[in-house]
Short mmCIF file of C-alpha atoms (C1' of nucleotides) in Angstrom, two decimals:
data_model
loop_
_atom_site.label_atom_id
_atom_site.label_comp_id
_atom_site.label_asym_id
_atom_site.label_seq_id
_atom_site.Cartn_x
_atom_site.Cartn_y
_atom_site.Cartn_z
CA MET A 1026 -12.87 24.36 -2.24
CA ALA A 1027 -14.45 21.80 -4.06
CA PRO A 1028 -14.62 18.54 -2.62
CA GLU A 1029 -13.12 16.25 -6.52
CA ALA A 1030 -10.71 17.92 -5.82
CA LYS A 1031 -10.40 16.18 -2.58
CA ALA A 1032 -11.05 13.11 -4.56
CA ALA A 1033 -8.55 13.80 -6.58
CA LEU A 1034 -5.57 13.63 -4.74
CA PHE A 1035 -6.98 10.60 -1.95
CA ASP A 1036 -7.01 9.17 -5.99
CA GLN A 1037 -3.47 9.63 -6.68
CA PHE A 1038 -2.43 8.47 -3.19
CA ALA A 1039 -4.73 5.34 -3.95
CA GLN A 1040 -2.23 4.88 -7.17
CA VAL A 1041 0.65 3.60 -5.20
CA GLY A 1042 -2.31 1.64 -2.83
CA LYS A 1043 -2.96 -0.27 -6.28
CA ALA A 1044 0.46 -1.19 -7.75
CA PHE A 1045 0.30 -3.14 -4.48
CA SER A 1046 -2.71 -4.49 -4.57
CA ASN A 1047 -1.65 -7.41 -7.08
CA GLY A 1048 0.32 -10.26 -5.49
CA ARG A 1049 2.69 -11.01 -8.63
CA ARG A 1050 3.06 -6.74 -7.94
CA ALA A 1051 3.86 -7.23 -4.68
CA GLU A 1052 6.15 -10.28 -5.62
CA LEU A 1053 8.24 -8.08 -8.58
CA VAL A 1054 9.29 -5.39 -5.68
CA ASP A 1055 10.24 -8.15 -3.63
CA VAL A 1056 12.52 -9.67 -6.25
CA LEU A 1057 13.88 -5.09 -7.46
CA ALA A 1058 14.33 -4.70 -3.39
CA GLN A 1059 17.55 -7.37 -4.56
CA GLY A 1060 18.88 -4.97 -7.33
CA GLU A 1061 18.02 -3.95 -10.73
CA ARG A 1062 16.47 -7.16 -13.57
CA ALA A 1063 15.61 -7.11 -17.28
CA VAL A 1064 12.14 -8.80 -17.51
CA GLU A 1065 12.72 -12.28 -19.18
CA ALA A 1066 14.55 -12.88 -15.31
CA LEU A 1067 11.59 -10.88 -13.33
CA ALA A 1068 9.01 -12.87 -15.28
CA GLY A 1069 10.79 -16.36 -14.29
CA GLN A 1070 10.89 -15.30 -10.50
CA ILE A 1071 7.53 -14.63 -10.32
CA GLY A 1072 5.97 -17.61 -12.94
CA GLN A 1073 4.64 -15.60 -15.51
CA SER A 1074 4.55 -14.61 -18.78
CA VAL A 1075 7.60 -12.45 -19.52
CA ALA A 1076 4.14 -9.92 -21.58
CA ASN A 1077 2.23 -10.31 -18.98
CA THR A 1078 4.96 -9.24 -16.28
CA SER A 1079 5.92 -6.55 -18.88
CA GLN A 1080 2.49 -4.94 -18.16
CA HIS A 1081 2.59 -4.78 -14.66
CA LEU A 1082 5.99 -3.43 -14.38
CA GLN A 1083 4.36 -0.64 -16.10
CA VAL A 1084 1.47 -0.85 -14.17
CA LEU A 1085 4.38 -0.29 -11.01
CA ALA A 1086 6.37 2.22 -12.86
CA ARG A 1087 3.24 4.59 -13.10
CA ALA A 1088 2.82 4.74 -9.59
CA GLY A 1089 6.63 5.94 -9.72
CA LEU A 1090 8.33 3.01 -7.52
CA VAL A 1091 10.39 1.50 -10.62
CA THR A 1092 11.96 3.62 -13.49
CA SER A 1093 14.13 1.62 -15.97
CA ARG A 1094 16.71 1.61 -18.52
CA ARG A 1095 17.50 0.12 -21.73
CA ASP A 1096 20.98 -1.82 -21.87
CA GLY A 1097 21.15 -3.48 -24.78
CA ASN A 1098 18.70 -4.94 -26.39
CA ARG A 1099 17.23 -5.86 -22.77
CA VAL A 1100 15.21 -3.29 -19.91
CA LEU A 1101 16.66 -3.24 -16.54
CA TYR A 1102 13.32 -1.96 -14.59
CA ARG A 1103 14.72 -1.47 -10.30
CA LEU A 1104 12.59 0.03 -7.78
CA ALA A 1105 12.75 4.44 -7.64
CA ASP A 1106 14.28 5.20 -4.22
CA GLU A 1107 14.72 3.10 -0.75
CA GLN A 1108 11.62 4.92 0.05
CA VAL A 1109 10.00 2.09 -1.99
CA GLU A 1110 11.24 -0.84 -0.05
CA ALA A 1111 10.64 0.81 3.09
CA LEU A 1112 7.53 1.28 2.17
CA TRP A 1113 7.01 -2.89 0.69
CA GLU A 1114 8.85 -3.33 4.56
CA THR A 1115 6.05 -1.54 6.15
CA LEU A 1116 3.54 -3.55 3.89
CA ARG A 1117 4.82 -6.59 4.82
CA ALA A 1118 5.13 -5.45 9.30
CA VAL A 1119 1.31 -4.59 8.85
CA ALA A 1120 0.54 -7.36 6.43
CA ALA A 1121 1.86 -9.99 9.06
CA ALA A 1122 1.00 -8.20 12.94
CA ASN A 1123 -3.38 -7.73 11.08
CA VAL A 1124 -3.80 -10.11 8.31
CA SER A 1125 -5.00 -13.82 9.35
CA GLY A 1126 -4.22 -15.52 5.83
CA VAL A 1127 -0.24 -14.37 6.20
CA ARG A 1128 0.20 -16.34 9.17
CA GLN A 1129 -1.58 -19.45 7.10
CA ALA A 1130 0.11 -18.74 4.21
CA ALA A 1131 3.43 -18.18 5.71
CA GLU A 1132 3.55 -22.00 7.53
CA GLU A 1133 2.54 -23.35 4.18
CA TYR A 1134 4.80 -21.80 2.44
CA LEU A 1135 8.09 -21.38 4.71
CA GLY A 1136 7.43 -24.81 6.72
CA ASP A 1137 7.45 -24.95 10.27
CA ARG A 1138 10.27 -23.07 11.84
CA ASP A 1139 9.82 -23.35 16.06
CA GLY A 1140 13.41 -25.01 15.54
CA LEU A 1141 15.11 -22.82 13.22
CA GLU A 1142 17.21 -20.31 14.61
CA GLN A 1143 17.37 -16.67 14.57
CA VAL A 1144 20.31 -13.67 13.80
CA SER A 1145 19.69 -10.03 14.28
CA ARG A 1146 21.98 -8.24 11.68
CA ASP A 1147 23.16 -6.54 14.74
CA GLU A 1148 24.01 -9.32 15.63
CA LEU A 1149 25.91 -10.83 12.52
CA ALA A 1150 27.51 -7.39 12.71
CA ARG A 1151 29.41 -8.69 15.60
CA ARG A 1152 30.29 -11.65 14.78
CA LEU A 1153 31.60 -10.48 11.25
CA GLY A 1154 34.80 -10.44 12.12
CA ALA A 1155 34.94 -13.76 14.66
CA GLY A 1156 35.20 -16.33 12.30
CA VAL A 1157 31.43 -17.14 11.45
CA LEU A 1158 31.36 -18.15 7.53
CA VAL A 1159 27.99 -16.15 6.11
CA TRP A 1160 26.15 -17.53 3.04
CA ASP A 1161 24.19 -15.50 0.82
CA VAL A 1162 21.45 -17.85 -0.95
CA ARG A 1163 19.61 -15.86 -3.29
CA PRO A 1164 20.60 -16.24 -7.37
CA ALA A 1165 23.74 -15.47 -8.01
CA SER A 1166 23.20 -12.25 -10.27
CA GLU A 1167 21.69 -10.41 -6.86
CA TYR A 1168 24.43 -11.50 -4.65
CA GLU A 1169 26.75 -9.53 -7.33
CA ALA A 1170 24.45 -6.93 -7.01
CA GLY A 1171 25.56 -6.61 -3.43
CA HIS A 1172 25.71 -9.11 -0.45
CA VAL A 1173 27.07 -8.59 2.51
CA PRO A 1174 31.00 -8.60 3.14
CA GLY A 1175 33.07 -11.74 3.33
CA ALA A 1176 29.74 -13.64 1.93
CA ILE A 1177 30.49 -16.58 -0.35
CA SER A 1178 27.53 -16.91 -2.73
CA VAL A 1179 25.71 -20.30 -2.53
CA PRO A 1180 22.51 -20.28 -5.14
CA PRO A 1181 19.55 -22.13 -3.32
CA ASP A 1182 19.76 -24.48 -6.00
CA GLU A 1183 23.58 -25.41 -4.50
CA VAL A 1184 23.01 -25.23 -1.54
CA GLN A 1185 23.26 -29.66 -1.00
CA ARG A 1186 26.19 -29.96 -3.20
CA ARG A 1187 28.54 -27.22 -1.03
CA LEU A 1188 27.25 -28.98 2.54
CA ASP A 1189 30.64 -31.09 2.83
CA ASP A 1190 32.32 -27.02 2.24
CA VAL A 1191 32.42 -26.07 5.61
CA PRO A 1192 34.61 -26.32 7.85
CA ASP A 1193 33.85 -28.80 11.13
CA GLY A 1194 33.17 -26.65 13.92
CA VAL A 1195 32.49 -23.73 12.14
CA GLU A 1196 28.79 -22.20 11.99
CA VAL A 1197 26.83 -20.40 9.18
CA VAL A 1198 25.13 -17.98 8.92
CA ALA A 1199 22.77 -18.22 6.06
CA TYR A 1200 20.44 -15.07 5.00
CA CYS A 1201 18.37 -13.83 1.56
CA ARG A 1202 16.06 -11.76 0.28
CA GLY A 1203 14.37 -10.48 4.01
CA ARG A 1204 11.82 -12.31 6.80
CA PHE A 1205 9.46 -14.48 4.47
CA CYS A 1206 11.87 -15.42 1.86
CA VAL A 1207 11.91 -18.77 2.62
CA TYR A 1208 15.93 -19.44 0.55
CA ALA A 1209 17.36 -19.90 4.18
CA ASP A 1210 15.29 -21.61 6.14
CA ASP A 1211 15.67 -24.17 3.62
CA ALA A 1212 19.79 -24.09 3.80
CA VAL A 1213 19.87 -23.76 7.54
CA ARG A 1214 17.69 -27.08 7.92
CA ALA A 1215 20.20 -28.30 4.94
CA LEU A 1216 23.62 -27.72 6.72
CA VAL A 1217 21.43 -28.98 10.57
CA ALA A 1218 20.15 -32.09 8.94
CA ALA A 1219 24.14 -32.63 8.01
CA GLY A 1220 25.53 -32.18 11.05
CA ARG A 1221 26.69 -28.60 10.74
CA ARG A 1222 25.60 -25.94 12.81
CA ALA A 1223 23.60 -22.95 11.73
CA VAL A 1224 21.27 -19.69 12.23
CA ARG A 1225 19.23 -17.68 9.70
CA LEU A 1226 19.78 -13.88 9.42
CA ASP A 1227 16.32 -12.74 10.59
CA GLU A 1228 15.66 -9.96 7.72
CA GLY A 1229 16.89 -10.10 4.24
CA PHE A 1230 19.70 -8.10 2.53
CA PRO A 1231 17.95 -5.31 1.70
CA GLU A 1232 17.02 -4.55 5.49
CA TRP A 1233 20.78 -4.69 5.73
CA ARG A 1234 21.94 -1.77 3.15
CA ARG A 1235 18.87 -0.05 4.84
CA ALA A 1236 20.36 0.15 7.61
CA GLY A 1237 23.26 1.39 6.54
CA LEU A 1238 25.71 -1.37 7.42
CA PRO A 1239 28.57 -2.37 5.02
CA VAL A 1240 28.19 -3.55 1.95
CA ALA A 1241 30.46 -5.67 -0.87
CA VAL A 1242 29.75 -5.63 -4.77
CA GLY A 1243 30.66 -8.20 -7.14
CA THR A 1244 31.70 -11.84 -7.21
CA GLY A 1245 34.30 -11.20 -4.82
CA MET B 1484 7.87 -25.92 -2.02
CA ALA B 1485 4.90 -25.47 -4.92
CA PRO B 1486 5.21 -22.25 -6.10
CA GLU B 1487 1.39 -21.30 -5.24
CA ALA B 1488 2.49 -21.64 -1.95
CA LYS B 1489 4.86 -18.21 -2.45
CA ALA B 1490 1.88 -17.28 -5.11
CA ALA B 1491 -0.58 -17.23 -1.88
CA LEU B 1492 1.84 -15.60 0.37
CA PHE B 1493 2.01 -12.76 -1.83
CA ASP B 1494 -1.27 -12.65 -2.49
CA GLN B 1495 -1.54 -12.23 1.86
CA PHE B 1496 0.21 -8.99 1.99
CA ALA B 1497 -1.40 -7.65 -1.76
CA GLN B 1498 -4.13 -7.65 0.88
CA VAL B 1499 -3.00 -4.06 2.24
CA GLY B 1500 -2.00 -2.98 -0.86
CA LYS B 1501 -5.72 -3.25 -1.91
CA ALA B 1502 -6.91 -2.06 0.47
CA PHE B 1503 -5.65 0.88 0.48
CA SER B 1504 -6.03 1.46 -3.46
CA ASN B 1505 -9.02 3.42 -3.64
CA GLY B 1506 -9.14 6.75 -2.94
CA ARG B 1507 -12.17 6.79 -0.78
CA ARG B 1508 -10.76 3.99 1.09
CA ALA B 1509 -7.56 5.99 1.96
CA GLU B 1510 -9.95 9.36 3.22
CA LEU B 1511 -10.96 6.88 5.76
CA VAL B 1512 -7.58 6.05 7.30
CA ASP B 1513 -7.10 9.36 6.71
CA VAL B 1514 -10.03 10.86 8.62
CA LEU B 1515 -9.43 7.26 10.99
CA ALA B 1516 -6.14 8.47 12.31
CA GLN B 1517 -7.16 11.78 13.78
CA GLY B 1518 -9.23 8.97 16.03
CA GLU B 1519 -12.40 6.78 16.44
CA ARG B 1520 -15.12 7.51 14.18
CA ALA B 1521 -19.29 6.12 13.94
CA VAL B 1522 -19.91 5.42 10.29
CA GLU B 1523 -22.36 7.81 9.00
CA ALA B 1524 -19.68 10.24 10.28
CA LEU B 1525 -17.29 8.96 8.49
CA ALA B 1526 -19.75 8.41 5.78
CA GLY B 1527 -20.39 12.46 5.85
CA GLN B 1528 -16.06 13.07 5.06
CA ILE B 1529 -15.96 11.33 2.49
CA GLY B 1530 -18.64 12.36 1.13
CA GLN B 1531 -20.09 8.72 0.31
CA SER B 1532 -23.52 6.94 1.54
CA VAL B 1533 -23.28 4.98 4.45
CA ALA B 1534 -23.79 1.71 2.77
CA ASN B 1535 -20.55 2.09 0.78
CA THR B 1536 -18.77 3.91 3.35
CA SER B 1537 -20.03 0.39 5.66
CA GLN B 1538 -18.17 -1.87 2.34
CA HIS B 1539 -15.13 -0.36 2.56
CA LEU B 1540 -14.96 -0.46 6.70
CA GLN B 1541 -15.30 -3.59 6.06
CA VAL B 1542 -12.49 -3.88 2.84
CA LEU B 1543 -10.53 -2.56 5.63
CA ALA B 1544 -11.30 -5.02 8.41
CA ARG B 1545 -11.23 -7.77 6.06
CA ALA B 1546 -6.90 -6.22 5.95
CA GLY B 1547 -6.65 -5.91 8.90
CA LEU B 1548 -6.01 -1.74 8.87
CA VAL B 1549 -9.16 -1.34 11.09
CA THR B 1550 -11.52 -2.34 14.33
CA SER B 1551 -14.45 -1.27 15.18
CA ARG B 1552 -16.87 -1.57 18.43
CA ARG B 1553 -20.47 -0.87 19.78
CA ASP B 1554 -21.23 1.68 21.67
CA GLY B 1555 -25.69 2.10 21.82
CA ASN B 1556 -26.38 2.00 18.27
CA ARG B 1557 -23.33 2.85 16.91
CA VAL B 1558 -20.20 1.73 15.85
CA LEU B 1559 -17.51 2.81 16.44
CA TYR B 1560 -13.99 2.13 13.72
CA ARG B 1561 -10.69 3.04 15.39
CA LEU B 1562 -7.06 1.86 13.24
CA ALA B 1563 -5.97 -1.32 14.21
CA ASP B 1564 -2.56 -0.64 15.18
CA GLU B 1565 0.26 2.84 15.62
CA GLN B 1566 2.04 0.82 11.95
CA VAL B 1567 -1.09 1.23 10.18
CA GLU B 1568 -0.30 5.00 10.44
CA ALA B 1569 3.09 4.21 9.99
CA LEU B 1570 2.41 3.42 6.81
CA TRP B 1571 0.16 5.34 5.93
CA GLU B 1572 2.08 8.02 6.33
CA THR B 1573 5.09 6.42 3.99
CA LEU B 1574 2.62 5.58 1.30
CA ARG B 1575 1.73 9.89 1.51
CA ALA B 1576 5.41 10.08 1.10
CA VAL B 1577 6.10 7.21 -1.42
CA ALA B 1578 3.10 8.60 -3.31
CA ALA B 1579 4.18 12.69 -3.04
CA ALA B 1580 7.89 12.13 -4.09
CA ASN B 1581 7.58 9.96 -7.12
CA VAL B 1582 3.57 10.12 -8.87
CA SER B 1583 3.39 12.93 -10.82
CA GLY B 1584 0.10 13.69 -10.88
CA VAL B 1585 0.39 14.19 -6.64
CA ARG B 1586 1.86 17.22 -7.30
CA GLN B 1587 -0.98 18.52 -9.60
CA ALA B 1588 -3.63 17.17 -6.91
CA ALA B 1589 -2.30 18.71 -4.44
CA GLU B 1590 -1.82 22.02 -5.70
CA GLU B 1591 -5.25 21.97 -7.43
CA TYR B 1592 -6.87 20.88 -3.98
CA LEU B 1593 -4.21 23.30 -1.14
CA GLY B 1594 -3.63 25.35 -3.71
CA ASP B 1595 -0.16 27.74 -3.70
CA ARG B 1596 1.71 27.09 -0.49
CA ASP B 1597 4.47 29.54 -1.45
CA GLY B 1598 3.61 32.33 0.68
CA LEU B 1599 2.99 29.21 3.31
CA GLU B 1600 5.40 29.49 5.98
CA GLN B 1601 5.81 26.77 7.75
CA VAL B 1602 7.36 24.71 11.24
CA SER B 1603 8.30 21.58 12.50
CA ARG B 1604 6.87 19.37 14.99
CA ASP B 1605 10.36 19.88 16.97
CA GLU B 1606 9.79 23.78 16.53
CA LEU B 1607 6.39 23.64 17.76
CA ALA B 1608 7.53 21.56 20.73
CA ARG B 1609 10.01 24.69 21.51
CA ARG B 1610 8.08 27.15 21.10
CA LEU B 1611 5.12 25.65 23.18
CA GLY B 1612 6.44 27.23 26.31
CA ALA B 1613 6.88 30.46 25.18
CA GLY B 1614 3.22 32.71 24.68
CA VAL B 1615 2.09 30.95 21.41
CA LEU B 1616 -0.91 30.30 20.84
CA VAL B 1617 -1.86 26.82 18.80
CA TRP B 1618 -5.01 26.57 16.77
CA ASP B 1619 -6.11 22.89 16.45
CA VAL B 1620 -8.28 23.84 13.10
CA ARG B 1621 -9.95 20.04 12.55
CA PRO B 1622 -13.51 18.97 13.38
CA ALA B 1623 -14.19 19.20 17.78
CA SER B 1624 -14.40 15.03 18.16
CA GLU B 1625 -11.25 15.31 16.71
CA TYR B 1626 -9.39 18.06 18.74
CA GLU B 1627 -11.68 15.93 21.58
CA ALA B 1628 -9.75 12.51 21.11
CA GLY B 1629 -6.30 14.15 21.14
CA HIS B 1630 -4.75 17.18 20.45
CA VAL B 1631 -0.97 19.25 21.31
CA PRO B 1632 -1.17 20.28 24.77
CA GLY B 1633 -2.70 23.86 24.83
CA ALA B 1634 -3.87 24.05 21.80
CA ILE B 1635 -7.47 25.50 21.00
CA SER B 1636 -9.86 23.73 18.60
CA VAL B 1637 -10.99 26.18 16.38
CA PRO B 1638 -13.35 23.62 13.97
CA PRO B 1639 -12.56 25.03 10.12
CA ASP B 1640 -16.31 26.32 9.90
CA GLU B 1641 -15.75 29.09 13.27
CA VAL B 1642 -11.92 30.05 11.94
CA GLN B 1643 -14.21 33.46 10.54
CA ARG B 1644 -15.37 34.35 13.26
CA ARG B 1645 -11.92 33.23 15.67
CA LEU B 1646 -9.86 36.06 13.13
CA ASP B 1647 -10.50 38.04 16.12
CA ASP B 1648 -10.01 36.17 19.46
CA VAL B 1649 -6.19 36.24 18.76
CA PRO B 1650 -4.40 38.48 21.20
CA ASP B 1651 -1.89 41.98 18.64
CA GLY B 1652 1.52 40.52 18.48
CA VAL B 1653 0.71 37.28 19.00
CA GLU B 1654 1.79 34.80 16.58
CA VAL B 1655 -0.35 31.45 16.09
CA VAL B 1656 0.76 27.97 15.07
CA ALA B 1657 -2.11 25.95 13.61
CA TYR B 1658 -2.03 22.01 12.33
CA CYS B 1659 -4.97 19.31 11.23
CA ARG B 1660 -4.28 16.10 10.16
CA GLY B 1661 -1.37 15.82 7.85
CA ARG B 1662 1.00 17.65 5.33
CA PHE B 1663 -1.82 17.32 2.64
CA CYS B 1664 -5.08 18.30 5.43
CA VAL B 1665 -5.80 22.43 4.20
CA TYR B 1666 -7.72 23.59 7.13
CA ALA B 1667 -4.51 24.95 8.72
CA ASP B 1668 -3.23 26.48 5.35
CA ASP B 1669 -6.94 28.10 5.09
CA ALA B 1670 -6.51 28.71 8.48
CA VAL B 1671 -3.30 30.60 8.36
CA ARG B 1672 -4.42 32.57 4.98
CA ALA B 1673 -7.63 33.87 6.84
CA LEU B 1674 -5.09 35.15 9.92
CA VAL B 1675 -2.75 36.59 7.67
CA ALA B 1676 -4.77 38.82 5.60
CA ALA B 1677 -6.76 39.61 8.90
CA GLY B 1678 -2.81 40.89 9.68
CA ARG B 1679 -1.80 38.41 12.07
CA ARG B 1680 1.80 36.40 12.18
CA ALA B 1681 0.53 32.94 11.79
CA VAL B 1682 2.21 29.67 9.84
CA ARG B 1683 1.28 26.07 9.67
CA LEU B 1684 3.09 23.11 11.36
CA ASP B 1685 4.30 21.28 8.45
CA GLU B 1686 2.55 17.49 9.86
CA GLY B 1687 -0.59 16.47 11.37
CA PHE B 1688 -1.84 15.36 14.97
CA PRO B 1689 -0.97 11.75 14.17
CA GLU B 1690 2.95 12.29 13.59
CA TRP B 1691 3.01 14.15 16.76
CA ARG B 1692 1.62 11.66 18.73
CA ARG B 1693 3.80 9.00 17.19
CA ALA B 1694 6.97 11.33 18.14
CA GLY B 1695 5.99 10.19 21.20
CA LEU B 1696 5.55 14.15 22.41
CA PRO B 1697 3.29 15.02 24.71
CA VAL B 1698 -0.89 15.21 23.81
CA ALA B 1699 -3.55 16.47 26.23
CA VAL B 1700 -7.61 14.90 25.85
CA GLY B 1701 -10.82 16.05 25.92
CA THR B 1702 -12.18 19.64 26.15
CA GLY B 1703 -9.14 20.96 27.84
"C1'" DC C 1072 -44.48 -3.57 21.76
"C1'" DA C 1073 -44.04 0.27 17.96
"C1'" DT C 1074 -41.03 2.86 16.54
"C1'" DC C 1075 -36.61 5.03 15.92
"C1'" DT C 1076 -31.96 5.74 14.65
"C1'" DA C 1077 -27.22 3.15 12.78
"C1'" DG C 1078 -25.63 -0.27 10.47
"C1'" DT C 1079 -25.29 -4.25 7.34
"C1'" DC C 1080 -27.06 -7.25 3.66
"C1'" DA C 1081 -27.43 -8.26 -1.30
"C1'" DA C 1082 -27.78 -7.70 -5.98
"C1'" DG C 1083 -27.40 -5.69 -9.89
"C1'" DA C 1084 -25.16 -1.71 -13.71
"C1'" DA C 1085 -20.95 -0.17 -15.00
"C1'" DC C 1086 -16.74 -0.04 -15.32
"C1'" DT C 1087 -11.66 -2.21 -13.93
"C1'" DC C 1088 -8.19 -5.79 -13.63
"C1'" DG C 1089 -5.47 -9.95 -14.98
"C1'" DG C 1090 -4.40 -12.79 -17.13
"C1'" DT C 1091 -4.20 -15.15 -22.20
"C1'" DT C 1092 -2.53 -14.67 -27.11
"C1'" DG C 1093 -0.54 -12.66 -31.29
"C1'" DA C 1094 1.63 -8.72 -33.84
"C1'" DA C 1095 4.60 -5.12 -33.47
"C1'" DT C 1096 9.37 -2.80 -31.87
"C1'" DA C 1097 13.75 -1.52 -30.78
"C1'" DC C 1098 18.13 -3.23 -30.58
"C1'" DT C 1099 22.37 -6.73 -31.44
"C1'" DT C 1100 23.84 -9.60 -34.76
"C1'" DG C 1101 25.24 -12.38 -38.68
"C1'" DC D 930 19.93 -5.77 -44.48
"C1'" DA D 931 17.99 -10.13 -42.75
"C1'" DA D 932 17.81 -12.97 -39.00
"C1'" DG D 933 17.31 -13.59 -33.58
"C1'" DT D 934 16.87 -11.27 -28.98
"C1'" DA D 935 14.19 -8.99 -25.92
"C1'" DT D 936 10.01 -6.45 -24.42
"C1'" DT D 937 6.10 -3.55 -25.92
"C1'" DC D 938 1.33 -3.19 -27.40
"C1'" DA D 939 -3.50 -3.98 -28.34
"C1'" DA D 940 -7.95 -6.78 -28.37
"C1'" DC D 941 -10.46 -9.96 -25.67
"C1'" DC D 942 -12.69 -12.50 -22.36
"C1'" DG D 943 -14.06 -13.83 -17.22
"C1'" DA D 944 -13.47 -11.79 -13.07
"C1'" DG D 945 -13.44 -8.51 -9.64
"C1'" DT D 946 -14.56 -3.90 -8.14
"C1'" DT D 947 -17.13 0.86 -6.88
"C1'" DC D 948 -21.24 2.42 -6.23
"C1'" DT D 949 -26.63 2.67 -5.99
"C1'" DT D 950 -31.02 0.90 -4.53
"C1'" DG D 951 -33.80 -0.86 -1.27
"C1'" DA D 952 -34.42 -4.58 2.12
"C1'" DC D 953 -32.89 -6.37 6.76
"C1'" DT D 954 -31.01 -6.43 11.66
"C1'" DA D 955 -29.87 -4.61 16.25
"C1'" DG D 956 -30.15 -1.63 19.89
"C1'" DA D 957 -32.38 3.23 22.01
"C1'" DT D 958 -36.47 4.91 22.89
"C1'" DG D 959 -41.89 6.71 23.73
#
DNA sequence: CATCTAGTCAAGAACTCGGTTGAATACTTG
DNA sequence: CAAGTATTCAACCGAGTTCTTGACTAGATG
């Protein structure tokens, strides 16, 4: 068997690695794990031009990680399947465990998490029926694409405004995109500073959905 | 929070993708999943110069995927932890499911698998006590680093010579490095051509070990 | 110590990547 | 159909990657 054939096969596997080899593409995957989105919205999320974002999306598409469909004059991208989410989750876990720079970069971005109480998704699932208030701290469109049943949408820029909506004595559980998502952290800190009791879900909504826990869709 | 801090965090995650973004590095990870190896041996496996292999290994080390230790005048590399194996397995699965080129490249390298019977690791585990003959079709050093209990070592280049060692009426189960490893395929084809009954384990030894199934070490 | 082996480092050539800009295309709306 | 919006394409340039070659270093051996 020709050695080039073996090399060619591993080059194909490397295509998937290549897709994740750029920080902006990783951000795109992270956002797309929340649900379908148009190019312009994605460009805004990753802070890049639309043209550049489009090109990154095409790299992801060539690696089979995303698919697209036209809706009117917009093109909506989504992750190809749940396995891609699983891959992204494992990759982050490996990076967190082994890449020394992650700890630094995470602290730089997320701030100090020492005073931040976290609960697991099983714990949240248990408490769901027991009078806990759940905040989905993601952009409204991500909430609408799917959220924890009973959670209310509190987009990041509305957190301050909604602090007083929390009845006295009620505990808030906040969640957002994942372990390394800052929105829930910020919300919990703001709530605690306002004298409320608040904790964050240690993971994000994609992990909740992939664990087979119940999901609600739409503005409800 | 500065947007550069977010970008920096995702750039760190992308380091891991970058490590897998080259076919030769992917091959290195695949070989290292079988166990510890020295640089020269690895260079031979991936068909590259020692200098180039050393540089690839350092990229993997910087991404936290491998660690090294000195043994006399050799340097032995190994995967950092089992999570890295899990990541490599998921990456291959995503590639197999979504990258169109994988199917082609795999067929080119592995040949037609239609006439090739495969058994799962649970099936093999069940049959272990029941008179099945198990062939470990990997280089001897990988067998010594860990193998399925009761399996005998039949390195790829010894398959032809060992065909007649199989008693009549005994079925052989062959395995090697993984789903995309060609050695077990070749052994099964050779055995069948010689009139024996033979099947291959659908996965490889690393998956067997990671599933928590029993493992034997050494020349036994 | 001189020599050997195994691995690493440094520099350079060919190529690929990641971003910008401006033009082209697809579909919708007036 | 003309005008507008959303996306893609093409060209370009600086920066990074991959492999080669040859020099260098750590430890083993005669």
